[in-house]
Amino acid sequence: MAQRPSSSSVMHRSRSFRETEDESGPISIEDYNYRGDSYHSTNIPTKYPLPLLYDNADSALSARLANITGLGDNIRHYLTAHRIPFVTIEIKMFSKPGYPIDGDTKRPGLLIWVDIRDAISTASLSAARRDISDFLETNGLGDFVVDILDPVRSYVPLIYPIKSTDSHTIWYKQVREELLHIVRTEIPGKCISLSLFYVGSSFGDAIPAVTLMVDPYAVYNWQMLSSRMRVAINKPGKPKDVNLEVEIFPGKRSNLEERPGKDLSDTFTPTPKVGSSIGVLGEEGGGTLGGFVELTFGNITHQGIMTNSHVTQPPSNAPPDVHDRYTKYGVQLITDHDSEQRTTVRYMADKDNHATKEACLQKYQQRAGHVDVVNEDGFSNLVHHQGSIAQTKATIERREMFGKDASYQEQLLQSLEREADDYYLKYRYLDTMPVYLSKTLVSSGKAVSQSRKIMDWAFVSVSGNTQPVNNISHQLYDPPTGNKLPTSEEMARAKLTPENYGSQYIYLPPTGGQPRKALGKIKADRWYFKKGRTTGLTAGICNGIESYIFMNETRYLHDSEGNIIRDRSPDQTVDTKSVEYTEEWVIINAHSETREFTSQRTFCDKGDYGAFVWDWQGRLCGLLFGDVSGWCGPKLVVQDPSTPTSIGFRPTISRPDEHMGGRYQGAGLVMGINDVVRDITRRVAAPLGVNCSFPLP
């Protein structure tokens, strides 16, 4: 990726100070970012990170505004009076889905798109917004949001990978420990991550920036902290071509709570495979099946699957002491043979099984045309869906009756019949599920290696090849099918090839789609892909330098032999040593057909954790265990070319970018598979006095 000076960046311009407000003193991180944005003015009490979700208003709200005489003319007058070039004015419901405290609350208001190509006083935006708010209040709409926004130039800090060879990266490596000391000292307990990325609303506007993500609503003197970080960055010896900015904004930690059950009806297969949904007995949610592996201790080989330790942890209703032991030690090969820590893992997670089964039934009924609905009189009517088998047959009969060609309808009928049969067969399978894979054989618990890497792995043995349930045989351990990688053609159709990410490599999966036996490594600047339960098949580039990830939970440091390191507390009682931060690889989905218009997309989301990460040669390289996000989203589809309404408002379609499941643009946190193998060897094989191997079947 090319370097560019920060002075040419929209990001740089949007951080200029407001004339009527400053950023100094202790303020929330939301207010700090808002006050530094020259292209946005709003009266929403919480200054959420942009963009928000702008839902279309219902007809009652639109009618209420339509009754105000001269509403559109007055608003346009205030904007013109303050010399603000506006594009469109829209009636919307404002929210920030999932943002802590009140982000899901929907507020009615006016969204005013502006196009500020030339410099304009930020005070003018604020003055126009206040004038419009006063006008609405005099007409009984004092609770209405007024949001004036330049969607192109406003502050939207998406992250993009920076190369390890970039001069900014080389210099950052020399100052990052000092920066780490500053943030740990100044804002302990408020940090989420610290790293170096390109930051901007698109790669064309991105600048190299030291990026600090903090907890939402964190309060501090952010301007002072930013200044101290800049002093450390600009210390004597800095090369002249290095011009690093400091960006501080709210971050989003890995969320292990599952989203609602996911409809997997279009990708479901009776045989579990890479990316399948799995869960534990007694828990509704779950995670992702990474893939099929063999784990050998001495001369004993176990066949099974790999996922995250947190995916196979005991259900939430398990006793506290069981959770405590699992957190510290995971599942041990010998000592935990019959313990409650050794959970039963199933394919699929209960939530997903239910959602998928219901979807298959509905899709079958829609295609077959056999859907009973109750009308207003309480009578049940058989509905023939448009495009259903019944409706298509009727169309064929009519066309043949009048001597018209019905070949297209006959092809459509065959397609609908195949789809109906497929969904019905899937429904029958799902009605016998979830099926039991087996119990967790070994797992890491919440561990950190000596090299300060999170260890979050679990191996689940899969006993037997098939499991009959209700006379339907389920093939459980089937590596040739389950580990099959996407073809080059599939990657190209999805626009996920290395070339789409500016990589010099070409995706070359092995013949037959089976992974290579040799394991690969997670390396800076390399292209990788994964297949997860939530976002499916995605790809991205590994950032050029590891990120500091700060813990919001207790994780335990282990020595070179896999034992928990313990410290003596002042009262001489033995205390377990926990970890404040780790150093992790981050994979960013910065996809582009045209590099200047690259936009960060979702690499992963909750429910994807446990997925294997593969390289361009089809080698297993890593295990996904979390994500980091800057709350940038939902992305919008702007401008529905509708006829203007009577009051001069032109409605738009605005929806979240649910790109394969992801509402916010999450970058993946990945542990190297070689680190996982070393951890298994130290903690499991070494105490047994045997060797450990980890081949793919």
XYZ file of C-alpha atoms in Angstrom:
697
model
C 0.000 0.000 0.000
C 1.287 3.431 -0.908
C 2.181 6.006 1.725
C 0.670 9.450 1.701
C 1.199 12.620 3.775
C -1.346 13.224 6.491
C -1.939 16.827 5.464
C -3.786 15.625 2.344
C -6.128 13.436 4.303
C -9.806 13.899 5.045
C -8.965 12.347 8.409
C -6.471 15.105 9.114
C -8.881 17.859 8.109
C -11.765 16.417 10.116
C -9.672 16.550 13.307
C -9.353 20.363 13.260
C -10.754 22.045 16.356
C -14.201 23.555 16.499
C -14.481 27.293 16.945
C -17.070 27.106 19.716
C -15.892 23.989 21.500
C -12.468 22.609 22.424
C -11.236 19.114 23.229
C -9.242 19.874 26.385
C -10.119 18.729 29.906
C -11.661 15.418 31.005
C -14.432 14.475 28.588
C -15.891 11.251 27.250
C -14.171 9.680 24.275
C -17.389 10.170 22.277
C -17.384 13.920 22.952
C -13.665 14.124 22.145
C -14.158 12.635 18.681
C -17.315 14.656 18.040
C -15.747 17.973 19.010
C -12.838 17.304 16.698
C -15.038 16.592 13.670
C -15.531 19.659 11.485
C -18.118 17.965 9.272
C -20.808 16.903 11.729
C -23.222 18.643 14.086
C -25.968 16.906 16.074
C -28.119 17.320 19.167
C -28.204 13.602 20.022
C -27.175 13.471 23.718
C -24.648 10.659 23.204
C -22.232 11.469 20.398
C -22.028 7.944 19.014
C -19.220 7.002 16.607
C -20.281 7.475 12.983
C -22.065 6.320 10.989
C -25.363 5.661 12.733
C -28.217 3.499 11.534
C -30.796 5.681 9.805
C -34.066 3.772 9.523
C -36.876 5.159 7.416
C -39.603 6.851 9.441
C -43.098 5.409 9.512
C -45.989 7.091 7.738
C -47.428 8.542 10.960
C -44.209 10.434 11.692
C -43.987 11.715 8.124
C -47.621 12.860 8.278
C -46.917 14.677 11.551
C -44.136 16.671 9.890
C -46.187 17.267 6.749
C -48.747 19.167 8.838
C -46.174 21.863 9.730
C -46.601 24.725 7.317
C -43.451 25.647 5.418
C -41.259 23.052 7.151
C -39.066 22.273 4.156
C -38.799 25.917 3.077
C -37.790 27.055 6.579
C -35.104 24.379 6.961
C -33.629 25.201 3.576
C -33.700 28.887 4.524
C -31.645 28.280 7.707
C -29.094 26.196 5.811
C -28.766 28.778 3.047
C -28.506 31.621 5.563
C -25.456 29.949 7.097
C -24.024 29.197 3.634
C -24.219 25.445 4.076
C -24.475 23.549 0.771
C -26.965 20.774 1.492
C -27.773 17.765 -0.664
C -30.939 16.321 0.795
C -33.101 16.434 3.924
C -34.617 13.211 5.226
C -36.919 12.031 7.989
C -35.187 9.216 9.880
C -35.072 7.107 13.033
C -31.565 7.340 14.539
C -29.813 4.554 16.483
C -26.411 2.921 17.044
C -27.207 -0.808 17.311
C -25.435 -2.596 20.139
C -23.676 0.492 21.526
C -23.607 0.305 25.348
C -26.369 1.838 27.487
C -28.784 3.310 24.915
C -27.452 2.677 21.423
C -30.482 0.564 20.457
C -32.923 3.386 21.310
C -34.472 4.795 18.141
C -34.902 8.576 18.034
C -36.951 10.449 15.417
C -35.350 13.318 13.592
C -34.027 15.026 10.488
C -30.893 13.856 8.703
C -29.411 16.653 6.630
C -26.738 15.543 4.150
C -24.290 18.310 3.244
C -21.399 18.526 0.796
C -18.692 20.769 2.223
C -16.078 20.849 -0.510
C -14.578 24.137 0.650
C -13.613 25.221 4.155
C -16.568 26.269 6.265
C -16.843 27.479 9.836
C -17.908 24.635 12.093
C -19.762 27.253 14.087
C -22.006 27.677 11.045
C -23.019 24.009 11.198
C -23.794 24.315 14.895
C -25.692 27.601 14.415
C -27.811 26.156 11.615
C -28.535 23.060 13.663
C -29.630 25.193 16.639
C -31.874 27.359 14.436
C -33.568 24.276 12.998
C -33.952 22.719 16.462
C -35.550 25.936 17.761
C -37.961 25.986 14.820
C -38.991 22.373 15.460
C -39.436 23.048 19.173
C -41.818 25.955 18.473
C -43.872 23.487 16.434
C -44.062 20.902 19.196
C -41.117 18.777 18.048
C -38.556 19.620 20.721
C -37.535 15.981 21.082
C -36.547 15.708 17.428
C -32.952 14.961 16.443
C -31.314 17.382 14.028
C -28.199 15.854 12.486
C -26.151 17.731 9.886
C -23.560 15.491 8.288
C -21.080 15.399 5.434
C -20.932 11.612 4.997
C -17.790 11.735 2.851
C -15.615 13.953 5.047
C -16.836 13.221 8.575
C -14.726 11.300 11.088
C -15.029 7.556 10.375
C -11.809 5.831 11.500
C -11.720 2.530 9.618
C -8.436 0.636 9.862
C -6.290 -0.716 7.031
C -3.109 -2.825 7.167
C 0.276 -1.125 7.057
C 3.287 -2.979 5.665
C 6.067 -4.214 7.923
C 8.597 -2.500 5.638
C 6.876 0.894 5.789
C 9.156 3.548 7.310
C 6.383 4.427 9.767
C 6.263 0.812 10.964
C 10.049 0.671 11.413
C 9.979 3.823 13.535
C 6.913 2.720 15.495
C 8.755 -0.417 16.579
C 11.307 1.839 18.277
C 8.756 3.895 20.217
C 5.894 1.476 20.870
C 7.112 0.338 24.303
C 7.227 3.960 25.439
C 3.711 4.481 24.039
C 2.554 1.335 25.850
C 3.970 2.700 29.121
C 2.145 6.010 28.612
C -1.295 4.488 28.045
C -0.887 1.892 30.823
C 0.102 4.664 33.243
C -2.403 7.298 32.144
C -5.563 5.251 31.518
C -5.271 1.865 33.246
C -8.299 -0.343 32.699
C -9.680 1.769 29.838
C -7.605 0.459 26.914
C -8.754 -2.091 24.357
C -5.911 -2.078 21.835
C -2.844 -0.111 20.780
C -1.266 -0.530 17.362
C -0.231 1.069 14.096
C -2.557 1.082 11.088
C -3.542 3.196 8.173
C -6.683 4.981 9.403
C -9.358 6.713 7.346
C -12.852 6.470 5.880
C -11.286 4.774 2.822
C -7.749 3.771 1.956
C -7.505 6.687 -0.443
C -7.860 9.051 2.545
C -6.048 6.917 5.117
C -3.005 8.102 7.063
C -0.459 6.119 9.095
C -1.565 6.539 12.701
C -0.802 5.175 16.127
C -4.264 3.871 16.968
C -5.567 3.611 20.521
C -8.997 2.069 21.031
C -10.576 2.606 24.445
C -13.780 1.571 26.201
C -16.975 3.432 25.240
C -17.775 6.334 27.593
C -14.201 6.366 28.963
C -13.476 9.831 30.427
C -10.033 11.437 30.344
C -8.147 14.465 29.060
C -7.716 12.892 25.639
C -6.099 15.966 24.121
C -3.377 15.853 26.787
C -2.877 12.103 26.302
C -2.622 12.573 22.541
C -0.009 15.303 23.028
C 2.093 13.081 25.298
C 1.959 10.269 22.768
C 3.051 12.667 20.009
C 6.033 13.752 22.097
C 7.121 10.112 22.344
C 6.597 9.597 18.611
C 8.495 12.741 17.614
C 11.524 12.225 19.857
C 15.009 12.989 18.484
C 16.121 10.617 15.772
C 12.770 10.354 13.981
C 13.304 10.123 10.218
C 12.123 13.107 8.196
C 9.789 10.975 6.058
C 7.894 9.692 9.114
C 4.760 11.661 9.950
C 2.626 9.684 12.388
C -0.747 10.885 13.649
C -2.409 9.720 16.877
C -6.004 8.498 16.658
C -8.007 7.670 19.799
C -11.570 6.387 19.504
C -14.004 3.921 21.121
C -13.279 0.271 20.470
C -15.310 -2.894 20.609
C -13.948 -5.916 22.440
C -14.405 -9.492 21.280
C -17.973 -10.402 22.150
C -18.335 -14.026 23.184
C -22.090 -13.718 23.643
C -23.826 -15.293 20.685
C -26.080 -13.405 18.342
C -29.507 -15.018 17.759
C -29.638 -18.359 15.995
C -28.411 -18.115 12.412
C -30.232 -19.468 9.381
C -27.681 -21.792 7.747
C -30.185 -23.499 5.440
C -28.345 -22.623 2.220
C -24.983 -24.004 3.420
C -26.086 -26.839 5.716
C -24.781 -30.353 5.086
C -25.477 -33.478 7.172
C -21.716 -33.930 7.592
C -19.903 -31.352 9.753
C -17.169 -29.462 7.939
C -14.802 -26.520 8.151
C -16.820 -23.515 9.346
C -19.766 -25.500 10.752
C -21.711 -24.411 13.816
C -20.946 -26.338 17.017
C -21.996 -25.979 20.658
C -21.906 -27.773 23.990
C -24.663 -29.715 25.685
C -26.617 -27.425 28.003
C -25.819 -24.178 26.145
C -27.858 -22.571 23.350
C -24.999 -20.784 21.585
C -21.631 -21.944 20.343
C -18.891 -21.223 17.834
C -17.134 -22.544 14.758
C -15.641 -25.928 13.934
C -12.122 -25.098 12.758
C -11.404 -28.356 10.972
C -10.585 -32.061 11.331
C -7.182 -32.962 12.780
C -5.282 -35.826 14.341
C -3.543 -35.399 17.691
C -0.901 -37.986 18.565
C 0.605 -38.475 22.030
C 3.328 -41.108 21.891
C 1.863 -44.004 19.936
C -1.793 -43.087 20.550
C -3.596 -41.084 17.857
C -6.864 -39.270 18.514
C -9.101 -38.196 15.648
C -11.204 -35.096 16.158
C -11.819 -31.414 15.566
C -10.155 -28.199 16.719
C -11.905 -25.054 17.955
C -11.523 -22.465 20.755
C -11.408 -23.327 24.431
C -14.091 -20.736 25.157
C -16.392 -22.474 22.640
C -16.181 -25.769 24.587
C -16.289 -24.248 28.078
C -18.858 -25.600 30.560
C -22.411 -24.276 30.123
C -23.372 -21.135 32.018
C -25.397 -23.124 34.579
C -22.374 -25.236 35.618
C -21.137 -24.748 39.234
C -18.767 -21.783 39.787
C -15.893 -24.034 40.872
C -16.135 -25.913 37.546
C -15.856 -22.645 35.633
C -12.937 -21.561 37.812
C -10.975 -24.766 37.194
C -11.704 -24.625 33.459
C -10.568 -20.990 33.290
C -7.249 -21.760 34.980
C -6.407 -25.175 33.603
C -8.779 -26.035 30.759
C -9.233 -29.793 30.343
C -6.302 -32.047 31.251
C -5.754 -35.286 29.366
C -5.608 -37.616 32.388
C -6.757 -35.848 35.554
C -10.026 -34.569 34.081
C -11.153 -37.877 32.616
C -14.589 -37.783 34.267
C -14.762 -34.150 35.360
C -17.502 -31.662 34.526
C -14.938 -29.584 32.641
C -14.957 -32.203 29.876
C -18.001 -30.906 28.011
C -20.034 -32.742 25.376
C -19.756 -31.018 21.992
C -22.513 -31.217 19.382
C -23.115 -30.352 15.753
C -24.908 -27.838 15.486
C -25.376 -25.252 18.267
C -28.976 -25.427 19.530
C -29.853 -21.883 18.425
C -28.566 -22.426 14.916
C -30.200 -25.835 14.598
C -33.591 -24.382 15.506
C -33.235 -21.333 13.223
C -32.023 -23.455 10.293
C -34.754 -26.066 10.692
C -37.468 -23.406 10.751
C -35.963 -21.738 7.680
C -35.814 -25.017 5.742
C -39.460 -25.728 6.512
C -40.508 -22.232 5.476
C -38.498 -22.339 2.241
C -39.907 -25.765 1.388
C -43.454 -24.532 1.976
C -42.871 -21.398 -0.088
C -41.635 -23.406 -3.048
C -44.275 -26.110 -2.727
C -47.013 -23.497 -2.264
C -48.448 -25.223 0.799
C -48.580 -22.432 3.360
C -51.671 -22.091 5.518
C -52.382 -18.562 6.729
C -55.303 -17.281 8.767
C -57.237 -14.455 7.146
C -59.082 -11.618 8.882
C -62.231 -13.748 9.262
C -60.297 -16.451 11.088
C -60.447 -18.956 8.235
C -57.368 -20.840 7.032
C -56.547 -20.320 3.366
C -53.987 -22.125 1.208
C -51.654 -19.490 -0.222
C -49.944 -20.061 -3.562
C -46.737 -18.057 -3.315
C -45.573 -16.169 -6.364
C -42.967 -18.429 -7.948
C -44.134 -21.564 -6.094
C -44.510 -24.983 -7.700
C -48.301 -24.745 -7.603
C -48.328 -21.278 -9.156
C -45.795 -22.274 -11.843
C -47.818 -25.366 -12.781
C -50.894 -23.191 -13.154
C -48.960 -20.795 -15.405
C -47.763 -23.678 -17.591
C -51.342 -24.950 -17.996
C -52.594 -21.492 -19.013
C -49.801 -20.953 -21.547
C -50.307 -24.399 -23.088
C -54.080 -23.781 -23.245
C -53.458 -20.706 -25.428
C -50.717 -22.367 -27.465
C -47.863 -20.300 -25.978
C -44.328 -21.532 -25.318
C -43.871 -22.685 -21.702
C -40.258 -23.940 -21.859
C -39.001 -21.240 -19.466
C -41.726 -22.051 -16.933
C -40.944 -25.775 -17.239
C -37.275 -25.111 -16.443
C -38.358 -22.950 -13.520
C -40.640 -25.757 -12.307
C -37.788 -28.264 -12.351
C -35.599 -25.849 -10.391
C -38.324 -25.222 -7.807
C -38.952 -28.948 -7.393
C -35.244 -29.588 -6.833
C -35.054 -26.783 -4.267
C -38.195 -27.993 -2.480
C -36.821 -31.547 -2.282
C -33.475 -30.233 -1.042
C -34.999 -28.131 1.734
C -37.325 -30.956 2.774
C -34.405 -33.395 3.021
C -32.424 -30.878 5.062
C -35.423 -30.398 7.340
C -35.605 -34.155 7.965
C -31.911 -34.246 8.863
C -32.182 -31.200 11.131
C -35.114 -32.787 12.921
C -32.675 -35.455 14.179
C -30.098 -32.934 15.357
C -27.988 -31.742 17.100
C -25.825 -34.864 16.957
C -23.126 -35.607 19.497
C -19.538 -35.376 18.287
C -17.850 -36.387 21.562
C -16.280 -34.840 24.623
C -13.509 -32.278 24.854
C -10.261 -34.222 25.194
C -7.887 -31.351 26.010
C -8.194 -27.561 26.068
C -6.175 -24.522 27.087
C -8.530 -22.655 29.397
C -7.874 -18.908 29.518
C -4.127 -19.049 29.046
C -1.312 -16.818 27.826
C 2.008 -18.169 26.581
C 5.397 -16.859 27.698
C 5.628 -14.917 24.453
C 2.485 -13.023 25.521
C 0.132 -14.711 23.067
C -3.403 -15.687 23.992
C -3.867 -19.461 23.956
C -7.480 -20.382 23.311
C -7.669 -23.871 21.787
C -9.615 -27.069 22.337
C -9.420 -30.537 20.793
C -12.616 -32.578 20.688
C -12.203 -36.277 19.933
C -14.747 -37.679 17.484
C -15.557 -41.284 18.350
C -16.731 -43.427 15.437
C -17.346 -42.458 11.846
C -21.139 -42.528 11.845
C -23.945 -42.008 14.323
C -27.459 -43.273 13.486
C -30.294 -41.081 14.799
C -33.929 -41.867 13.951
C -32.747 -44.205 11.188
C -30.687 -41.404 9.592
C -26.947 -42.008 9.575
C -24.771 -38.984 10.346
C -21.187 -39.109 9.075
C -19.185 -37.361 11.791
C -15.487 -37.811 11.014
C -14.983 -37.255 7.302
C -11.827 -35.194 6.646
C -11.871 -35.528 2.824
C -15.264 -33.784 2.778
C -15.051 -31.760 5.974
C -11.642 -30.186 5.325
C -12.224 -29.397 1.659
C -11.014 -25.904 0.777
C -12.705 -23.507 -1.664
C -11.612 -23.756 -5.285
C -9.843 -20.976 -7.170
C -13.065 -20.373 -9.096
C -15.083 -20.010 -5.878
C -12.573 -17.510 -4.520
C -12.621 -15.543 -7.766
C -16.446 -15.392 -7.850
C -16.467 -14.105 -4.280
C -13.708 -11.593 -5.145
C -11.606 -12.902 -2.277
C -8.426 -13.806 -4.139
C -5.060 -12.401 -3.007
C -5.119 -10.104 -6.047
C -8.282 -8.448 -4.701
C -6.246 -7.431 -1.669
C -3.171 -6.162 -3.481
C -1.176 -9.283 -2.606
C 1.522 -10.629 -4.910
C 0.466 -14.227 -4.251
C -1.976 -16.372 -6.225
C -4.409 -18.700 -4.491
C -3.281 -22.242 -5.356
C -5.266 -24.811 -3.377
C -3.934 -28.391 -3.563
C -5.435 -30.793 -6.085
C -8.724 -32.163 -4.783
C -9.159 -29.267 -2.373
C -7.492 -31.017 0.558
C -5.251 -28.930 2.852
C -1.532 -29.461 2.645
C -0.035 -31.632 5.370
C 2.613 -29.079 6.273
C 1.555 -26.274 8.617
C 2.121 -22.642 7.684
C 2.777 -19.514 9.740
C 1.030 -16.241 10.444
C 3.286 -13.560 8.987
C 3.026 -9.812 8.524
C 1.720 -8.565 5.158
C 0.437 -12.011 4.069
C -3.021 -12.836 2.688
C -5.187 -15.345 4.609
C -8.752 -16.620 4.547
C -11.142 -18.312 6.938
C -14.591 -19.864 6.924
C -16.741 -19.185 9.969
C -20.225 -19.908 11.222
C -21.391 -16.266 11.108
C -19.642 -14.434 8.267
C -18.787 -17.458 6.142
C -15.844 -17.215 3.743
C -13.792 -14.022 4.176
C -10.192 -12.996 3.546
C -7.776 -10.299 4.608
C -4.203 -9.087 5.066
C -2.203 -9.567 8.257
C -1.125 -6.199 9.639
C 2.575 -5.370 9.440
C 3.070 -5.321 13.201
C 1.411 -7.031 16.147
C -1.149 -5.170 18.256
C -1.234 -4.779 22.010
C -4.548 -6.230 23.180
C -5.624 -5.330 26.725
C -7.480 -7.851 28.863
C -10.934 -7.266 30.339
C -10.873 -10.719 31.919
C -8.451 -12.797 33.945
C -6.015 -14.835 31.866
C -3.122 -16.811 33.278
C 0.530 -16.712 32.302
C 2.202 -20.093 31.763
C 5.900 -20.984 31.885
C 7.857 -22.911 29.254
C 6.583 -26.217 30.670
C 2.957 -25.163 30.629
C 2.590 -24.523 34.361
C 0.758 -21.456 35.678
C 3.240 -18.882 36.972
C 2.504 -17.913 40.553
C 3.641 -14.852 42.487
C 3.908 -14.348 46.238
C 1.483 -11.692 47.430
C 2.481 -9.295 50.256
C 0.729 -11.428 52.869
C 2.746 -14.455 51.654
C -0.289 -16.301 50.312
C 0.175 -17.864 46.903
C -1.582 -15.874 44.190
C -1.998 -16.738 40.531
C -0.393 -14.295 38.143
C -2.756 -12.798 35.576
C -1.918 -10.832 32.441
C -2.772 -7.210 31.585
C -2.065 -7.258 27.845
C -0.910 -9.529 25.031
C 0.624 -9.031 21.575
C -1.520 -10.431 18.775
C -1.649 -10.647 15.000
C -4.566 -8.801 13.402
C -6.037 -9.715 10.002
C -7.969 -6.937 8.260
C -10.457 -7.398 5.442
C -9.587 -4.358 3.346
C -11.031 -5.503 0.042
C -10.813 -3.507 -3.142
C -11.168 -3.681 -6.868
C -9.653 -0.192 -7.054
C -7.058 0.437 -4.349
C -7.922 4.104 -3.856
C -11.511 3.154 -3.015
C -10.711 0.335 -0.627
C -13.084 0.087 2.304
C -12.640 -2.042 5.396
C -15.087 -4.929 5.529
C -15.863 -7.549 8.116
C -13.304 -10.320 8.514
C -15.154 -11.977 11.386
C -17.900 -11.555 13.955
C -19.059 -13.312 17.100
C -19.831 -16.938 16.366
C -16.852 -17.202 13.970
C -14.385 -17.868 16.773
C -12.692 -21.239 16.460
C -12.281 -20.985 12.673
C -9.057 -22.149 11.032
C -7.041 -19.554 9.120
C -5.439 -20.704 5.841
C -2.869 -19.213 3.464
C -2.649 -18.966 -0.330
C -1.154 -22.460 -0.600
C -3.905 -24.139 1.397
C -1.784 -24.523 4.536
C -3.300 -24.299 7.993
C -1.674 -21.265 9.637
C -3.784 -20.058 12.540
C -6.829 -20.250 14.778
C -9.230 -17.298 15.055
C -10.133 -16.455 18.655
C -11.567 -12.921 18.658
C -11.881 -9.596 16.902
C -11.252 -5.909 17.387
C -13.483 -3.174 15.975
C -13.790 0.591 16.115
C -17.620 0.674 16.040
C -17.460 1.865 12.427
C -20.815 0.912 10.964
C -23.469 0.255 9.966
C -22.480 1.087 6.398
C -25.255 2.710 4.409
C -26.952 2.370 1.078
C -27.684 6.009 0.299
C -30.172 7.549 -2.095
C -33.348 5.914 -3.268
C -34.318 7.845 -6.465
C -37.858 8.449 -5.291
C -40.140 11.331 -6.200
C -39.843 14.189 -3.653
C -42.704 14.372 -1.192
C -45.038 17.353 -0.781
C -42.771 18.964 1.834
C -39.636 18.584 -0.237
C -38.046 15.609 1.510
C -36.512 12.888 -0.594
C -36.478 9.540 1.249
C -33.534 7.149 1.073
C -32.909 3.513 1.804
C -30.507 3.158 4.740
C -29.653 -0.275 6.028
C -26.779 -1.808 7.981
C -24.141 -3.558 5.927
C -24.788 -7.113 7.086
C -21.906 -8.340 4.929
C -22.203 -12.072 5.537
C -23.280 -11.376 9.118
C -21.099 -8.467 10.172
C -22.753 -5.197 11.231
C -19.477 -3.634 12.362
C -16.160 -4.033 10.569
C -14.350 -6.532 12.782
C -10.658 -7.373 12.255
C -9.615 -10.871 13.291
C -7.351 -11.784 16.227
C -5.413 -14.904 15.308
C -3.042 -17.229 17.158
C -0.432 -19.033 15.070
C -1.082 -22.754 14.707
C 2.573 -23.483 15.520
C 2.126 -21.634 18.825
C -0.913 -23.840 19.482
C 1.089 -27.018 18.776
C 3.914 -25.847 21.062
C 1.419 -25.089 23.820
C -0.188 -28.527 23.488
C 3.254 -30.150 23.578
C 4.361 -28.283 26.703
C 1.154 -28.608 28.651
C -0.074 -32.059 27.602
C 2.646 -34.206 26.007
C 5.645 -33.119 28.096
C 4.094 -34.067 31.479
C 3.345 -37.512 30.009
C 6.926 -37.895 28.815
C 5.850 -38.476 25.200
C 6.166 -36.682 21.890
C 3.261 -34.815 20.300
C 2.368 -34.455 16.628
C -0.429 -32.544 14.961
C -0.913 -33.717 11.373
C -3.907 -32.956 9.222
C -5.662 -36.203 8.202
